[in-house]
Amino acid sequence: MATIEELTASAQTAIDALKTANGGDGMFAQVNNERREFTEAEYDQAVVDKANSDFDLQENGYKQARQEAYKSLPEQLDMMYWDGVNDTTLWADHIAEVKEDNPKPE
Amino acid sequence: MAGSLIKLEEVTVSSSTASVTLGDSDWDSSYDVYMVQYSNVVPVTDNQEVRMRFTEGGTPNTSANYDYAYKIIETLAAGFEVFPATNQTYFRGVRYGNNTGEAGNATLYLFNMNSTTEYAFYTLEENAYINGAATIAGCTGGGVLTVTGTARDGIEFSFPSGNIDSGTFTLYGLKK
């Protein structure tokens, strides 16, 4: 698990490499219908945004992944019904599989 | 009523760009409500969501004062996702990618933008096609920037990582 400070350092390196002054392709803003390269303040903000985004993905990405992997509520209710009828563990197995496939960061 | 929707600015991204700002010098503060549409917005990088910030004096407000809540109804197995969040540094929309056909389309209404004493709100309706997951996602929700003291004069769009590859962004004022 990376700290926010470590991710900020990585973001700084990545954003610095993008600057045209450093031989990169640049980051551009389209304002008042004119396309121009980021100002230094905008590059600084891009570093903060990237670090925060990477940190959020690291800490919370599993939540969205789980939301997308769970079966629909009607399907889960159907699983529970058949688990009761057949003495199976379809529903618990499904939930456990989703959690295992998308683990919460330690 | 005919002629009630006044187009103030339209930006078409033809060369990939990290951010697009509507407003600034094209902002007309004579309206109470503004409508923004973006269409066929495609990210360069896969798995991105449109992020939005209000601008003040042409500069995006980057403070952690954005609260939002919205629900996505989708053809993924789960059927829906919910995204409530407070104290964020941006508003956000549906996550989608850059596979063939994937794009985001939305209509936003902006309220209290010119007020210095009231919070600025927005409502959002967005749909996105997510080819990789064979999903159509419809999103509805809204948010608020919980700061006062400075009037807002635009809205900035970006993705969390990578550029906006293409898309059209349009700002309208709703005539009183």
XYZ file of N, CA and C in Angstrom, chain A residues 26-33 35-36 38 42 45 49-50 52-53 56-57 61 63-73 75, chain B residues 9-13 15-21 23-26 51 53 62 74 76-78 80-83 89-90 92 95 160:
192
model
N 2.870 17.282 -23.432
C 2.168 18.403 -22.814
C 0.776 18.060 -22.355
N 0.260 18.854 -21.421
C -1.150 18.791 -21.026
C -1.779 20.110 -21.453
N -2.947 20.025 -22.053
C -3.547 21.214 -22.653
C -4.922 21.493 -22.069
N -5.221 22.791 -21.966
C -6.547 23.225 -21.539
C -7.217 23.926 -22.708
N -8.517 23.714 -22.842
C -9.269 24.425 -23.868
C -10.182 25.407 -23.145
N -9.778 26.666 -23.150
C -10.493 27.717 -22.436
C -10.784 28.845 -23.406
N -11.996 29.376 -23.351
C -12.405 30.420 -24.298
C -12.151 29.975 -25.742
N -12.351 28.688 -25.939
C -12.201 28.056 -27.253
C -10.790 28.171 -27.822
N -6.910 26.429 -27.371
C -6.182 25.316 -26.763
C -4.779 25.794 -26.421
N -4.407 25.667 -25.154
C -3.081 26.128 -24.713
C -2.530 25.135 -23.713
N -0.974 23.756 -20.250
C -1.221 24.083 -18.842
C -0.218 25.119 -18.341
N -1.500 24.991 -13.090
C -2.375 23.894 -13.530
C -1.620 22.568 -13.505
N -1.631 21.521 -9.954
C -2.933 20.956 -9.581
C -3.101 19.553 -10.154
N -4.235 16.271 -8.199
C -5.410 15.497 -8.649
C -5.039 14.051 -8.929
N -3.920 13.841 -9.591
C -3.515 12.471 -9.927
C -3.202 11.676 -8.655
N -4.359 12.187 -5.616
C -5.613 11.919 -4.901
C -6.430 10.836 -5.598
N -6.445 10.894 -6.929
C -7.208 9.911 -7.692
C -6.619 8.516 -7.531
N -7.381 7.304 -4.019
C -8.786 6.902 -3.897
C -9.028 5.552 -4.568
N -8.412 5.366 -5.725
C -8.569 4.085 -6.432
C -7.982 2.950 -5.595
N -11.287 1.517 -4.688
C -11.620 0.919 -5.982
C -12.385 -0.384 -5.853
N -14.719 -1.098 -3.876
C -16.151 -0.903 -3.615
C -16.936 -0.877 -4.921
N -16.434 -0.095 -5.892
C -17.131 -0.040 -7.176
C -17.026 -1.381 -7.891
N -15.865 -2.018 -7.797
C -15.700 -3.322 -8.447
C -16.697 -4.332 -7.891
N -16.916 -4.298 -6.567
C -17.889 -5.212 -5.961
C -19.308 -4.879 -6.396
N -19.621 -3.565 -6.421
C -20.970 -3.166 -6.848
C -21.272 -3.705 -8.236
N -20.262 -3.654 -9.108
C -20.469 -4.091 -10.488
C -20.498 -5.613 -10.620
N -19.897 -6.322 -9.648
C -19.791 -7.780 -9.759
C -20.966 -8.519 -9.104
N -21.624 -7.883 -8.131
C -22.750 -8.561 -7.472
C -23.886 -8.793 -8.460
N -24.533 -9.944 -8.349
C -25.717 -10.203 -9.160
C -26.853 -9.290 -8.701
N -27.889 -9.182 -9.518
C -29.008 -8.297 -9.197
C -29.723 -8.792 -7.935
N -30.450 -7.885 -7.286
C -31.177 -8.270 -6.074
C -32.181 -9.394 -6.331
N -31.970 -11.786 -8.467
C -31.188 -13.028 -8.590
C -30.675 -13.494 -7.242
N -21.802 29.425 -25.450
C -20.493 28.948 -25.887
C -20.589 27.484 -26.291
N -19.830 27.117 -27.296
C -19.732 25.705 -27.685
C -18.268 25.383 -27.960
N -17.808 24.300 -27.383
C -16.423 23.869 -27.559
C -16.414 22.451 -28.105
N -15.753 22.274 -29.220
C -15.581 20.932 -29.773
C -14.119 20.542 -29.654
N -13.886 19.412 -29.016
C -12.512 18.934 -28.850
C -12.118 18.155 -30.096
N -8.485 18.135 -30.954
C -7.175 17.627 -30.561
C -7.253 17.328 -29.072
N -6.774 16.161 -28.682
C -6.987 15.745 -27.298
C -6.459 16.790 -26.328
N -7.230 16.998 -25.277
C -6.921 18.053 -24.319
C -7.254 17.569 -22.906
N -6.493 18.045 -21.932
C -6.678 17.563 -20.560
C -7.932 18.135 -19.918
N -8.300 19.361 -20.300
C -9.489 19.958 -19.685
C -10.188 20.886 -20.670
N -11.478 21.033 -20.468
C -12.298 21.974 -21.238
C -13.039 22.852 -20.248
N -13.013 24.143 -20.481
C -13.739 25.070 -19.617
C -14.794 25.809 -20.418
N -17.497 28.949 -20.180
C -17.704 30.149 -19.379
C -16.523 31.078 -19.495
N -15.984 31.492 -18.352
C -14.874 32.437 -18.320
C -15.274 33.686 -19.108
N -14.585 34.029 -20.171
C -14.926 35.265 -20.882
C -16.271 35.182 -21.602
N -16.763 33.950 -21.804
C -18.070 33.785 -22.453
C -19.212 33.713 -21.442
N -15.134 14.480 -14.765
C -15.081 15.237 -13.517
C -15.324 16.705 -13.818
N -15.668 20.840 -12.218
C -15.444 21.821 -11.158
C -16.001 23.157 -11.611
N -10.774 24.296 -6.524
C -10.243 22.958 -6.270
C -10.366 22.557 -4.799
N -28.119 0.513 -14.747
C -27.299 -0.015 -15.827
C -27.676 -1.452 -16.149
N -25.575 -3.804 -16.282
C -24.682 -4.736 -15.601
C -25.516 -5.655 -14.720
N -24.957 -6.750 -14.271
C -25.713 -7.734 -13.499
C -26.380 -7.124 -12.278
N -25.663 -6.277 -11.545
C -26.210 -5.735 -10.305
C -27.389 -4.804 -10.554
N -27.744 -1.590 -10.633
C -27.581 -0.182 -10.272
C -26.368 -0.008 -9.357
N -25.883 1.207 -9.311
C -24.830 1.582 -8.380
C -25.192 2.928 -7.785
N -24.756 3.189 -6.570
C -25.012 4.477 -5.940
C -23.677 5.126 -5.576
N -23.633 6.431 -5.717
C -22.398 7.159 -5.445
C -22.689 8.419 -4.637
N -13.165 17.020 -4.236
C -12.577 18.167 -4.932
C -13.127 18.304 -6.347
N -14.235 17.624 -6.613
C -14.849 17.660 -7.947
C -16.225 17.008 -7.875
N -18.585 14.249 -10.229
C -18.228 13.208 -11.188
C -19.465 12.572 -11.817
N -18.596 6.179 -15.059
C -17.290 5.692 -15.530
C -17.472 4.865 -16.793
N -10.047 11.880 -14.676
C -9.031 11.725 -13.619
C -7.663 11.364 -14.159
